[in-house]
mmCIF file of C-alpha atoms in Angstrom:
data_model
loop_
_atom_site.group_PDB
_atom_site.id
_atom_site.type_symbol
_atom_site.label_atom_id
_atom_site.label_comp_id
_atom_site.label_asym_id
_atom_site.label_seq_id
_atom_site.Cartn_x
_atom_site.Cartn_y
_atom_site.Cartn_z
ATOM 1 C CA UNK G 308 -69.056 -54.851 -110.365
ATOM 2 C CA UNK G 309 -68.812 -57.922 -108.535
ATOM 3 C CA UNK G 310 -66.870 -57.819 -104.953
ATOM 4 C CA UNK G 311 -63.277 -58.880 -105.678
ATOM 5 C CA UNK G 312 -63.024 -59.725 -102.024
ATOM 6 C CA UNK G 313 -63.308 -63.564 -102.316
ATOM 7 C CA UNK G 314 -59.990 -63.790 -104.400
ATOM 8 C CA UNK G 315 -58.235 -61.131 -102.170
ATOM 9 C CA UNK G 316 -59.036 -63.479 -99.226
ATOM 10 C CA UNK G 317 -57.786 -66.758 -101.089
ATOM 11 C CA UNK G 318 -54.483 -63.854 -101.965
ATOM 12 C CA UNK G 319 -54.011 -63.124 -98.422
ATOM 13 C CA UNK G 320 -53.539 -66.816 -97.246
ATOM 14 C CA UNK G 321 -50.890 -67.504 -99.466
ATOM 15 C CA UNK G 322 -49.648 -64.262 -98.739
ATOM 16 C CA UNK G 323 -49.163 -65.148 -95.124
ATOM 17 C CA UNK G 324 -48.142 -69.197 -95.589
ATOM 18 C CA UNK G 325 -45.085 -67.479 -97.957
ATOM 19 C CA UNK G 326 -44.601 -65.026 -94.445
ATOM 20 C CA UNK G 327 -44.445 -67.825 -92.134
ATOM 21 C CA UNK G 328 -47.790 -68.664 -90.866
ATOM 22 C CA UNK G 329 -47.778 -71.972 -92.116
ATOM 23 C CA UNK G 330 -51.281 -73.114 -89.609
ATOM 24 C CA UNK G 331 -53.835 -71.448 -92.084
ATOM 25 C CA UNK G 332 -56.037 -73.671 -94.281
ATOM 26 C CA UNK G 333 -59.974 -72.691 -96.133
ATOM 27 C CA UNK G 334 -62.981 -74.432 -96.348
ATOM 28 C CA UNK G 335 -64.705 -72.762 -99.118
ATOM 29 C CA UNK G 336 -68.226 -73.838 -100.139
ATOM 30 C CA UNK G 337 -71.782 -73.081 -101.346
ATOM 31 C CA UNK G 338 -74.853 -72.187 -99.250
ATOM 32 C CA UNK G 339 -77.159 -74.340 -98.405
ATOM 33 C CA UNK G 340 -79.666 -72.582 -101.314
ATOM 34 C CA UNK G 341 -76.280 -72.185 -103.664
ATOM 35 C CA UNK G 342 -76.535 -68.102 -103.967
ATOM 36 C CA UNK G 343 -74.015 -67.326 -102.047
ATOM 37 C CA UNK G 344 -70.301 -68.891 -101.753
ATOM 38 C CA UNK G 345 -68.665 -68.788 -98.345
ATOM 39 C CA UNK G 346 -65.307 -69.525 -96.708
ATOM 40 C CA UNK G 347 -64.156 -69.898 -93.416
ATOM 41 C CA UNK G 348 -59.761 -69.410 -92.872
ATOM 42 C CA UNK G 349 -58.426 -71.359 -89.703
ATOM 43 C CA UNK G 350 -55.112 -72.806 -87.893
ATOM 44 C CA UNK G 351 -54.781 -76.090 -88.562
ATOM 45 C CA UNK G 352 -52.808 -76.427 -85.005
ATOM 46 C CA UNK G 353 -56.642 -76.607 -83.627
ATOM 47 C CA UNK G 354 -57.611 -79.020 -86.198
ATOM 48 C CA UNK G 355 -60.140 -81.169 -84.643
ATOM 49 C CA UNK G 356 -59.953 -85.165 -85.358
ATOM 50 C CA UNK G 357 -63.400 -87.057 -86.182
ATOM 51 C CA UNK G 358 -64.383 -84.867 -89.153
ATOM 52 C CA UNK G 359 -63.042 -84.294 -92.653
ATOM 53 C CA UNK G 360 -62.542 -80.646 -92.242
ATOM 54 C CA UNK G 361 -61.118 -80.556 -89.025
ATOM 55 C CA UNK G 362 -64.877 -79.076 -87.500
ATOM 56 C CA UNK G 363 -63.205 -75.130 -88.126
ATOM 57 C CA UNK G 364 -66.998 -73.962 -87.611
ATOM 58 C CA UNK G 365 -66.580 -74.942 -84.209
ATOM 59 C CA UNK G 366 -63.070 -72.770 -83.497
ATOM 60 C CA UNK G 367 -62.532 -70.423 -81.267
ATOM 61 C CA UNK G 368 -60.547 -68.571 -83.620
ATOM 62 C CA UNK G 369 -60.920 -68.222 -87.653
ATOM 63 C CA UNK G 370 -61.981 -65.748 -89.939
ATOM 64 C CA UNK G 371 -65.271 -65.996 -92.190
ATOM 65 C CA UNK G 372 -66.746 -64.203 -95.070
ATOM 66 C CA UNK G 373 -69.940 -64.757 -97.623
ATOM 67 C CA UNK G 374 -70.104 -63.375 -101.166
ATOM 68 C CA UNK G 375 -74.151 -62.445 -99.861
ATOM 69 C CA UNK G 376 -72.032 -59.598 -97.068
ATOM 70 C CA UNK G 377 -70.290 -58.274 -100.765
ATOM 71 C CA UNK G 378 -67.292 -56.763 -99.178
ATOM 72 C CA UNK G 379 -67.876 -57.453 -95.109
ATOM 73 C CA UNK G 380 -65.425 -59.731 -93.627
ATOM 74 C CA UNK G 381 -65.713 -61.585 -90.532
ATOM 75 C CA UNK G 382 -69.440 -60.000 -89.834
ATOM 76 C CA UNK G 383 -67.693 -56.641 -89.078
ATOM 77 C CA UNK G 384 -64.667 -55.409 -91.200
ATOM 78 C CA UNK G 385 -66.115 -53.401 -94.240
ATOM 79 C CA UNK G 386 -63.502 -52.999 -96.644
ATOM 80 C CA UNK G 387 -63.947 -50.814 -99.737
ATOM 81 C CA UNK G 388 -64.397 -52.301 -103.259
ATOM 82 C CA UNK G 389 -60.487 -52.329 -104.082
ATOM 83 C CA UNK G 390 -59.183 -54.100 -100.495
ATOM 84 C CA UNK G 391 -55.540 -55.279 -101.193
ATOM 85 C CA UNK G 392 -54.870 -58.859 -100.243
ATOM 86 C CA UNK G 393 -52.379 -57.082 -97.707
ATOM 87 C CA UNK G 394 -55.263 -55.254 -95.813
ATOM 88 C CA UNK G 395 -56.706 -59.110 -95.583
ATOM 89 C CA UNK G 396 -53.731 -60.283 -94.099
ATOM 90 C CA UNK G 397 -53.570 -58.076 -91.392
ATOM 91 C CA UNK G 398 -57.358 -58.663 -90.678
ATOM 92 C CA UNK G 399 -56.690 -62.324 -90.230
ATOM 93 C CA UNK G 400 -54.006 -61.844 -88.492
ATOM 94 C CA UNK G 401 -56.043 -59.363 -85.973
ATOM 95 C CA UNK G 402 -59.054 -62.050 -85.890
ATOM 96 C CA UNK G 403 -56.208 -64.664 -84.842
ATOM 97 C CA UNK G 404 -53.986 -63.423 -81.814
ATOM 98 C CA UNK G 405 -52.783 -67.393 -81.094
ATOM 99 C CA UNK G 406 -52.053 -67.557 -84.637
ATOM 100 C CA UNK G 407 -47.372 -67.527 -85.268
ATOM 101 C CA UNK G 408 -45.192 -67.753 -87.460
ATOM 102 C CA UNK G 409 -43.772 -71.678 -87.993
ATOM 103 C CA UNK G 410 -40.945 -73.457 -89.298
ATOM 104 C CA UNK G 411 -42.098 -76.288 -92.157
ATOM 105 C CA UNK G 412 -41.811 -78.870 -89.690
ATOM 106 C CA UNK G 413 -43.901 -77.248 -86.797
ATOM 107 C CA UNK G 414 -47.329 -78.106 -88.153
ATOM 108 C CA UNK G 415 -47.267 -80.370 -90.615
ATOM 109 C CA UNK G 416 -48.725 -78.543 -93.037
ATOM 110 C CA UNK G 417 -45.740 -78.250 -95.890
ATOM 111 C CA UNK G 418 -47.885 -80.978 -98.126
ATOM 112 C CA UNK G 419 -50.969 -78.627 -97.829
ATOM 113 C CA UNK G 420 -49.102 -75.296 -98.785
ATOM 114 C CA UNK G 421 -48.041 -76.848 -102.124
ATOM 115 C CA UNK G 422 -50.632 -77.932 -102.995
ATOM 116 C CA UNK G 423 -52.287 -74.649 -102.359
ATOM 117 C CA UNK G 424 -50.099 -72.635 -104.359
ATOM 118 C CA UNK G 425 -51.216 -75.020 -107.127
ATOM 119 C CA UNK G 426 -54.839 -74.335 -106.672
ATOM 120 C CA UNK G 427 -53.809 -71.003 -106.678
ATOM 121 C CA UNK G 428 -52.258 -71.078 -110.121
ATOM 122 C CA UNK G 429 -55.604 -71.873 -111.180
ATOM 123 C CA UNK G 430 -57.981 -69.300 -109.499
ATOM 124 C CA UNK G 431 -57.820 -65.808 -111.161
ATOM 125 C CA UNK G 432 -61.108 -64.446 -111.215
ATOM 126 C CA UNK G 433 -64.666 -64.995 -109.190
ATOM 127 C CA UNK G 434 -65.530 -68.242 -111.615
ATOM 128 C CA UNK G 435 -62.709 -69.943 -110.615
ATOM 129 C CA UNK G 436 -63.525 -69.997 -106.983
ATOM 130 C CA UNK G 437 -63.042 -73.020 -105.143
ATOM 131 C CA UNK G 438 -65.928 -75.346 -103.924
ATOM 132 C CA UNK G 439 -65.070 -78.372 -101.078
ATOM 133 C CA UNK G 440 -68.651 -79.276 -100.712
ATOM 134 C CA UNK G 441 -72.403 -77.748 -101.904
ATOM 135 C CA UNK G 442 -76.246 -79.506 -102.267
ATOM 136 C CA UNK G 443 -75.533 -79.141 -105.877
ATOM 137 C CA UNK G 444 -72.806 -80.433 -107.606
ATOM 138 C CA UNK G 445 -70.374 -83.849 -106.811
ATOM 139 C CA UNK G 446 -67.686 -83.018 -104.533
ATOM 140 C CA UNK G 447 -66.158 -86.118 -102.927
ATOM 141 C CA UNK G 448 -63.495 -86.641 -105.456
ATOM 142 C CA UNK G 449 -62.634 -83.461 -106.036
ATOM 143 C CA UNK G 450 -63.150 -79.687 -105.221
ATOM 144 C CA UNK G 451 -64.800 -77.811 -107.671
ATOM 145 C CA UNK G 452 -63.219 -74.578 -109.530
ATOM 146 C CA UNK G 453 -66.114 -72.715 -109.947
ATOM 147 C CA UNK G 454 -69.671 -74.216 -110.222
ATOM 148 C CA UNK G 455 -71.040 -76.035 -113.104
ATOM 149 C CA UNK G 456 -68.003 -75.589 -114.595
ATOM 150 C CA UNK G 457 -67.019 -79.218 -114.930
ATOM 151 C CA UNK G 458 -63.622 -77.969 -113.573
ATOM 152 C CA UNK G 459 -62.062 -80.238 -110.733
ATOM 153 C CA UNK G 460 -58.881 -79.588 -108.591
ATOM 154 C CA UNK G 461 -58.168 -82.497 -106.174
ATOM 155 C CA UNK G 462 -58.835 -82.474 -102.611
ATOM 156 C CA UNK G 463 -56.391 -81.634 -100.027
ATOM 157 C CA UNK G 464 -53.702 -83.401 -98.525
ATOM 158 C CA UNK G 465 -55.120 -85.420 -94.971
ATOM 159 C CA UNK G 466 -54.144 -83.893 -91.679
ATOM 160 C CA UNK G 467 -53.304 -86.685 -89.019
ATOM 161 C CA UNK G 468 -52.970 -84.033 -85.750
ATOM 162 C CA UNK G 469 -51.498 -86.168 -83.662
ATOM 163 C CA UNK G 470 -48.051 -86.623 -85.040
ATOM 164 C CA UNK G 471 -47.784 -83.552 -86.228
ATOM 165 C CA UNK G 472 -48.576 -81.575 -83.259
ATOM 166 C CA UNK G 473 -45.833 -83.489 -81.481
ATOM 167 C CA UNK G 474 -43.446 -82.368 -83.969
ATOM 168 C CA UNK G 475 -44.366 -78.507 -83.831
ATOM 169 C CA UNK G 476 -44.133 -79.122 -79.952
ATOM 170 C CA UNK G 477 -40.686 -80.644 -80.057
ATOM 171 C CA UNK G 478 -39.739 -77.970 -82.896
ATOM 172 C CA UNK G 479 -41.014 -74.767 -81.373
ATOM 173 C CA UNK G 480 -38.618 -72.346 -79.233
ATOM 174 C CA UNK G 481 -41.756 -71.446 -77.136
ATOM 175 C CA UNK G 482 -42.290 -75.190 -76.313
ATOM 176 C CA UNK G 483 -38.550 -75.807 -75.834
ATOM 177 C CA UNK G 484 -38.938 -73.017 -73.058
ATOM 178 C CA UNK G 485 -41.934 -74.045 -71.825
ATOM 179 C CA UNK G 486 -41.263 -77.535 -71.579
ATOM 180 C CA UNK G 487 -37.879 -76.788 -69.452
ATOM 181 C CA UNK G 488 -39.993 -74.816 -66.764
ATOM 182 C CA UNK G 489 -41.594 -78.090 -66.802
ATOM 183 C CA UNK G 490 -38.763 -79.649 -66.078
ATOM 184 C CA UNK G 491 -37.683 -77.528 -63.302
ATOM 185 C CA UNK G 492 -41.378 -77.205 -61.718
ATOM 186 C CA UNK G 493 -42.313 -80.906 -61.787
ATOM 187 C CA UNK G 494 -45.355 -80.460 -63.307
ATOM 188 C CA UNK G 495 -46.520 -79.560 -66.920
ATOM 189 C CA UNK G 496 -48.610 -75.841 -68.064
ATOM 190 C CA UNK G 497 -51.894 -75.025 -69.297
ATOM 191 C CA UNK G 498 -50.727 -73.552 -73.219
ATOM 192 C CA UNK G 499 -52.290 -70.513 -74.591
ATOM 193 C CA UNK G 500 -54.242 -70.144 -71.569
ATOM 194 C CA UNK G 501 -57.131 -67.373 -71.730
ATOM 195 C CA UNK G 502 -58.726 -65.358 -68.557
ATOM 196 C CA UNK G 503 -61.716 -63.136 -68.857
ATOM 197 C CA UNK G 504 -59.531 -60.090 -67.615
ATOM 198 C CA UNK G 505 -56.975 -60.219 -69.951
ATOM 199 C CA UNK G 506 -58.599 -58.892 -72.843
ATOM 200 C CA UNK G 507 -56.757 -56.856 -75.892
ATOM 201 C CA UNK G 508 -57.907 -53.558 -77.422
ATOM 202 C CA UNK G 509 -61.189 -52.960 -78.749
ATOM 203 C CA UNK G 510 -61.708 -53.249 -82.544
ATOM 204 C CA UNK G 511 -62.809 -49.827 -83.985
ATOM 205 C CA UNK G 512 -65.429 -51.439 -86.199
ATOM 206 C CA UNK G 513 -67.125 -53.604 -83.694
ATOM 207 C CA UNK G 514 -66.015 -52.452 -80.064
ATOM 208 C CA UNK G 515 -65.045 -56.206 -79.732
ATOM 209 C CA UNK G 516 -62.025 -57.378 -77.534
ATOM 210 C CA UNK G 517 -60.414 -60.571 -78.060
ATOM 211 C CA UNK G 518 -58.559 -62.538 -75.316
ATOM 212 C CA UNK G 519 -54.715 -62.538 -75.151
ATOM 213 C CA UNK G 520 -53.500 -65.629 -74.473
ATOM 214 C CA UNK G 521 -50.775 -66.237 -72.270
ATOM 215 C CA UNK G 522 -48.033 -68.958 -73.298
ATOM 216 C CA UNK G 523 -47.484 -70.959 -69.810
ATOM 217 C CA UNK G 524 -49.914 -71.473 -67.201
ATOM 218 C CA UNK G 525 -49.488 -73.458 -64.385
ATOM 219 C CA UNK G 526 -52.207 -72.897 -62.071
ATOM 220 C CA UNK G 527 -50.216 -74.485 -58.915
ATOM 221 C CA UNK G 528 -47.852 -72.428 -58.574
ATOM 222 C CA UNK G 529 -49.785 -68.955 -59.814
ATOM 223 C CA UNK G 530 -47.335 -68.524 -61.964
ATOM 224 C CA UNK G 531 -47.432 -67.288 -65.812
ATOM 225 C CA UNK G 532 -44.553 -67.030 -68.303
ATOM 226 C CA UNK G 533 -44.361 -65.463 -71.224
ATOM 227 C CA UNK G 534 -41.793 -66.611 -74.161
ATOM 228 C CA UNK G 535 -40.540 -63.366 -75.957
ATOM 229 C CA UNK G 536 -39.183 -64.048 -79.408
ATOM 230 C CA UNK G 537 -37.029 -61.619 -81.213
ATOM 231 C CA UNK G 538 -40.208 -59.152 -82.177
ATOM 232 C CA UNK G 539 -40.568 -58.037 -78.891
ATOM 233 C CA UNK G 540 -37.077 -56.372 -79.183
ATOM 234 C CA UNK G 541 -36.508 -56.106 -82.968
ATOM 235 C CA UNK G 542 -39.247 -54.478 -85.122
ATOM 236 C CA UNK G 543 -40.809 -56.593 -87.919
ATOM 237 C CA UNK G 544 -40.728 -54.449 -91.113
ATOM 238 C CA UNK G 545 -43.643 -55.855 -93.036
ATOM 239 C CA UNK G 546 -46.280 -55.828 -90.118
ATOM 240 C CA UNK G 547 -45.425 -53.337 -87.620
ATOM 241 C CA UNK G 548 -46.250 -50.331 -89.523
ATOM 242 C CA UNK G 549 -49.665 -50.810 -90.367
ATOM 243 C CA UNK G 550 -52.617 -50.223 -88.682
ATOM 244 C CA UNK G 551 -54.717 -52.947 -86.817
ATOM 245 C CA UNK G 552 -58.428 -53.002 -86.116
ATOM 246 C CA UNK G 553 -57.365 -51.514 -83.088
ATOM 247 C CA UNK G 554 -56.290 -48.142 -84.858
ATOM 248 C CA UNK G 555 -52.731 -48.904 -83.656
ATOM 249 C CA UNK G 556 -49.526 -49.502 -85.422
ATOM 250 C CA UNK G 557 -48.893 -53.393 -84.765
ATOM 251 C CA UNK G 558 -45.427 -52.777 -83.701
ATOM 252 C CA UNK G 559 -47.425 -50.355 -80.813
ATOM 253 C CA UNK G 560 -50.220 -52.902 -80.079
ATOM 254 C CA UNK G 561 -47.284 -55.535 -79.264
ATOM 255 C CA UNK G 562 -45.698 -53.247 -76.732
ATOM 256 C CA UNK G 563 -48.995 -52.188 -75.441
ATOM 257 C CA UNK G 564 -49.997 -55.991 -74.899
ATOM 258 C CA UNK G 565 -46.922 -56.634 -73.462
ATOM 259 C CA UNK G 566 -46.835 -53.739 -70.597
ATOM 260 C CA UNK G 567 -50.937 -54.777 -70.496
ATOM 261 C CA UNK G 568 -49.579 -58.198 -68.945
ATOM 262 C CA UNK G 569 -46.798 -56.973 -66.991
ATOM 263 C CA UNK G 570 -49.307 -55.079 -65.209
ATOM 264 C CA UNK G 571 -52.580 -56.956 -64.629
ATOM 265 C CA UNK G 572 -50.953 -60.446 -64.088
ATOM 266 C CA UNK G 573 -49.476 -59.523 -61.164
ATOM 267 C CA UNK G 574 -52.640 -57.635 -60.308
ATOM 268 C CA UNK G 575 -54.663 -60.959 -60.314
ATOM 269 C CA UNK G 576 -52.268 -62.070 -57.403
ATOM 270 C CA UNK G 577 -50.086 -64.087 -60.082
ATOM 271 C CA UNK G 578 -46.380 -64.323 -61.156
ATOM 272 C CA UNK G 579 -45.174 -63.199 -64.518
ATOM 273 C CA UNK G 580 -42.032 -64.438 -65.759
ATOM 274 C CA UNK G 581 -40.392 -63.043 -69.159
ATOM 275 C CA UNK G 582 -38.041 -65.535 -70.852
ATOM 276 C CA UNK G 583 -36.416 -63.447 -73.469
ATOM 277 C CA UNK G 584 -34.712 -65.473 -76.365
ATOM 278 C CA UNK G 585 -31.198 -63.400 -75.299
ATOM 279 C CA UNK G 586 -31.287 -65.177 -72.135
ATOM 280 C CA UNK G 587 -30.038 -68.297 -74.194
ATOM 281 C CA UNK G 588 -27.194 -68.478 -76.876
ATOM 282 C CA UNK G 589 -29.005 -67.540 -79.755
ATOM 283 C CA UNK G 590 -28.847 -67.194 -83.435
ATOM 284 C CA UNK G 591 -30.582 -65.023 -85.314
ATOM 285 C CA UNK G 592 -33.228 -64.653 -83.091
ATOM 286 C CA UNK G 593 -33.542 -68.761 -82.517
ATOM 287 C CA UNK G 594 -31.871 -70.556 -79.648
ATOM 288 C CA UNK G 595 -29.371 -72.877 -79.869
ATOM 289 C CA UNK G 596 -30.038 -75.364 -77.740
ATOM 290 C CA UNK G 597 -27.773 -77.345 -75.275
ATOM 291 C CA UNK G 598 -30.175 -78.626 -72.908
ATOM 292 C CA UNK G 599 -28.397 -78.633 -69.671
ATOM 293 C CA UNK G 600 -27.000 -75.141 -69.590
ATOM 294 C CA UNK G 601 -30.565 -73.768 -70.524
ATOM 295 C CA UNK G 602 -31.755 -75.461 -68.322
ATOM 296 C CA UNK G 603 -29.677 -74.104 -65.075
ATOM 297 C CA UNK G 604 -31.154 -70.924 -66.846
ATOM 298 C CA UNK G 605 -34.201 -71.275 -66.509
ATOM 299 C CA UNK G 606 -33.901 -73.103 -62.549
ATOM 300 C CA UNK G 607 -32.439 -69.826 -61.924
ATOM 301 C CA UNK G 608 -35.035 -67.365 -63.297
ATOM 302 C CA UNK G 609 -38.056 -69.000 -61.899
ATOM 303 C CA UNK G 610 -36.510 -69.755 -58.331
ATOM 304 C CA UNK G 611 -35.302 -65.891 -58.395
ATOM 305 C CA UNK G 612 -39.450 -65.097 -59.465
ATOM 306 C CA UNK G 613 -41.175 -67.353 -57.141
ATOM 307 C CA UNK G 614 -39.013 -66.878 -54.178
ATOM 308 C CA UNK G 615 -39.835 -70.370 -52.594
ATOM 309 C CA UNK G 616 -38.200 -73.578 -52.450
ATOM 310 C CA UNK G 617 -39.314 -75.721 -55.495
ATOM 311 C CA UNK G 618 -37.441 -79.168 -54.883
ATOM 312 C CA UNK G 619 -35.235 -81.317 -56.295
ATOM 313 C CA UNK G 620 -36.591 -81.840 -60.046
ATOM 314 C CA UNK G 621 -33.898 -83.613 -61.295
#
């Protein structure tokens, strides 16, 4: 029996654009000897501009798989021959720790999600697979469903980064934090910033450990922040109970991750800050925003953190 793995994958994205992680986009495509078809899942959020496919290859972050590893994903996972699109989901989301959950609006990617679920509604079995590009076969028009099929489903919709990246920065309640410590510190952050001490849990499979990013950076004043949205105080039903590469319950990584930062940032001579949601008028787990008053909120919790005088900003 062939591995059913390549249309669980394909399953699993839509599964998590319908769950709010809007980013994700495939490149699916042939070998260079055409034996084996391939795919690579990424956030469009890194999409790079000067080539057609955003250069996901290149990322720091994505998920791959071949149909020549039969059921390995991402050189390491093995998953047995009936792997649920949900046990997919949860591996991408494990290979992705910068990867969130987005509004429509926050990364221009609604256009692309439509038009996925329409490819999807023609892809039910390994024949149908989509093909953006192979040495055999004509591609530029069109992707291929399956090849030498003389099936065609048209390309996807562009991605112009620029725009959109403004908009999920104007739209996101971690930016809308982030940018007001900006505001108050005179100076902007280094986003999703990486060190090579801060490192998550090892993966069972592989003994790998990715690098936990922190949201706000700024390097002047030592100081970090972290923006906690409402599932680091509410449990999220459909994730939190199931088991990451890790072998801990997601809900239990988060914490762990959490009380992992609280500890070694300050250990590294630098100053957390926690800016919970319920520090702002909120609604359902989203702040409403009046920009003055959450602002004096935030002036107040980084001058009670740092302790030192930080000017005039306004």
């Amino acid at each position: 029996m062939d591995p059913q793995l390549p249309l669980r994958i394909l399953e699993a994205v839509r599964l998590l654009h319908r769950l709010g992680y809007r980013g994700l986009r495939i490149l699916p495509g042939l070998n260079a000897s055409g034996t084996a078809w391939r795919i690579i899942v990424f956030n469009v959020t890194e999409w790079r501009t000067g080539d057609e496919f955003g250069a996901p290859y290149d990322e720091k972050e994505s998920c791959r798989y071949s149909t020549a590893d039969e059921n390995v994903f991402n050189e390491s996972i093995q998953f047995p021959a009936d792997v649920s699109h949900i046990d997919v989901a949860e591996a991408i989301i494990d290979a992705m720790p910068s990867l969130k959950r987005s509004g429509f609006e926050e990364t221009g990617n609604r256009a692309y999600m439509d038009w996925y679920s329409q490819l999807m509604s023609q892809v039910s079995k390994l024949t149908d697979l989509p093909i953006a590009y192979s040495d055999y076969g004509d591609f530029d028009e069109a992707w291929g469903l399956g090849l030498g099929t003389g099936r065609y489903f048209p390309k996807p919709p562009k991605y112009t980064p620029e725009p959109q990246l403004t908009s999920k920065r104007a739209k996101s309640d971690e930016y809308y934090v982030l940018k007001l410590c900006n505001e108050v510190l005179g100076s902007g952050c280094q986003q999703q910033k990486t060190f090579d001490w801060l490192l998550g849990l090892p993966s069972k499979n592989t003994g790998l450990r990715a690098s936990l990013p922190v949201d706000g950076y700024w390097e002047d004043w030592g100081l970090v922040v972290e923006y906690h949205e409402k599932q680091h105080s509410e449990a999220v039903p459909f994730f939190d109970n199931k088991v990451t590469a890790s072998g801990h319950l997601r809900g239990e990584q988060r914490k762990l991750y959490d009380a992992q930062k609280a500890t070694m940032i300050p250990e590294q001579g630098l100053t957390l800050l926690i800016i919970d949601y319920r520090d702002f008028e909120n609604a359902k787990g989203k702040i409403v925003r009046n920009h003055e008053k959450d602002l004096l909120v935030v002036e107040r919790m980084i001058k009670d953190v740092l302790q030192q005088p930080i000017g005039d900003h306004r």
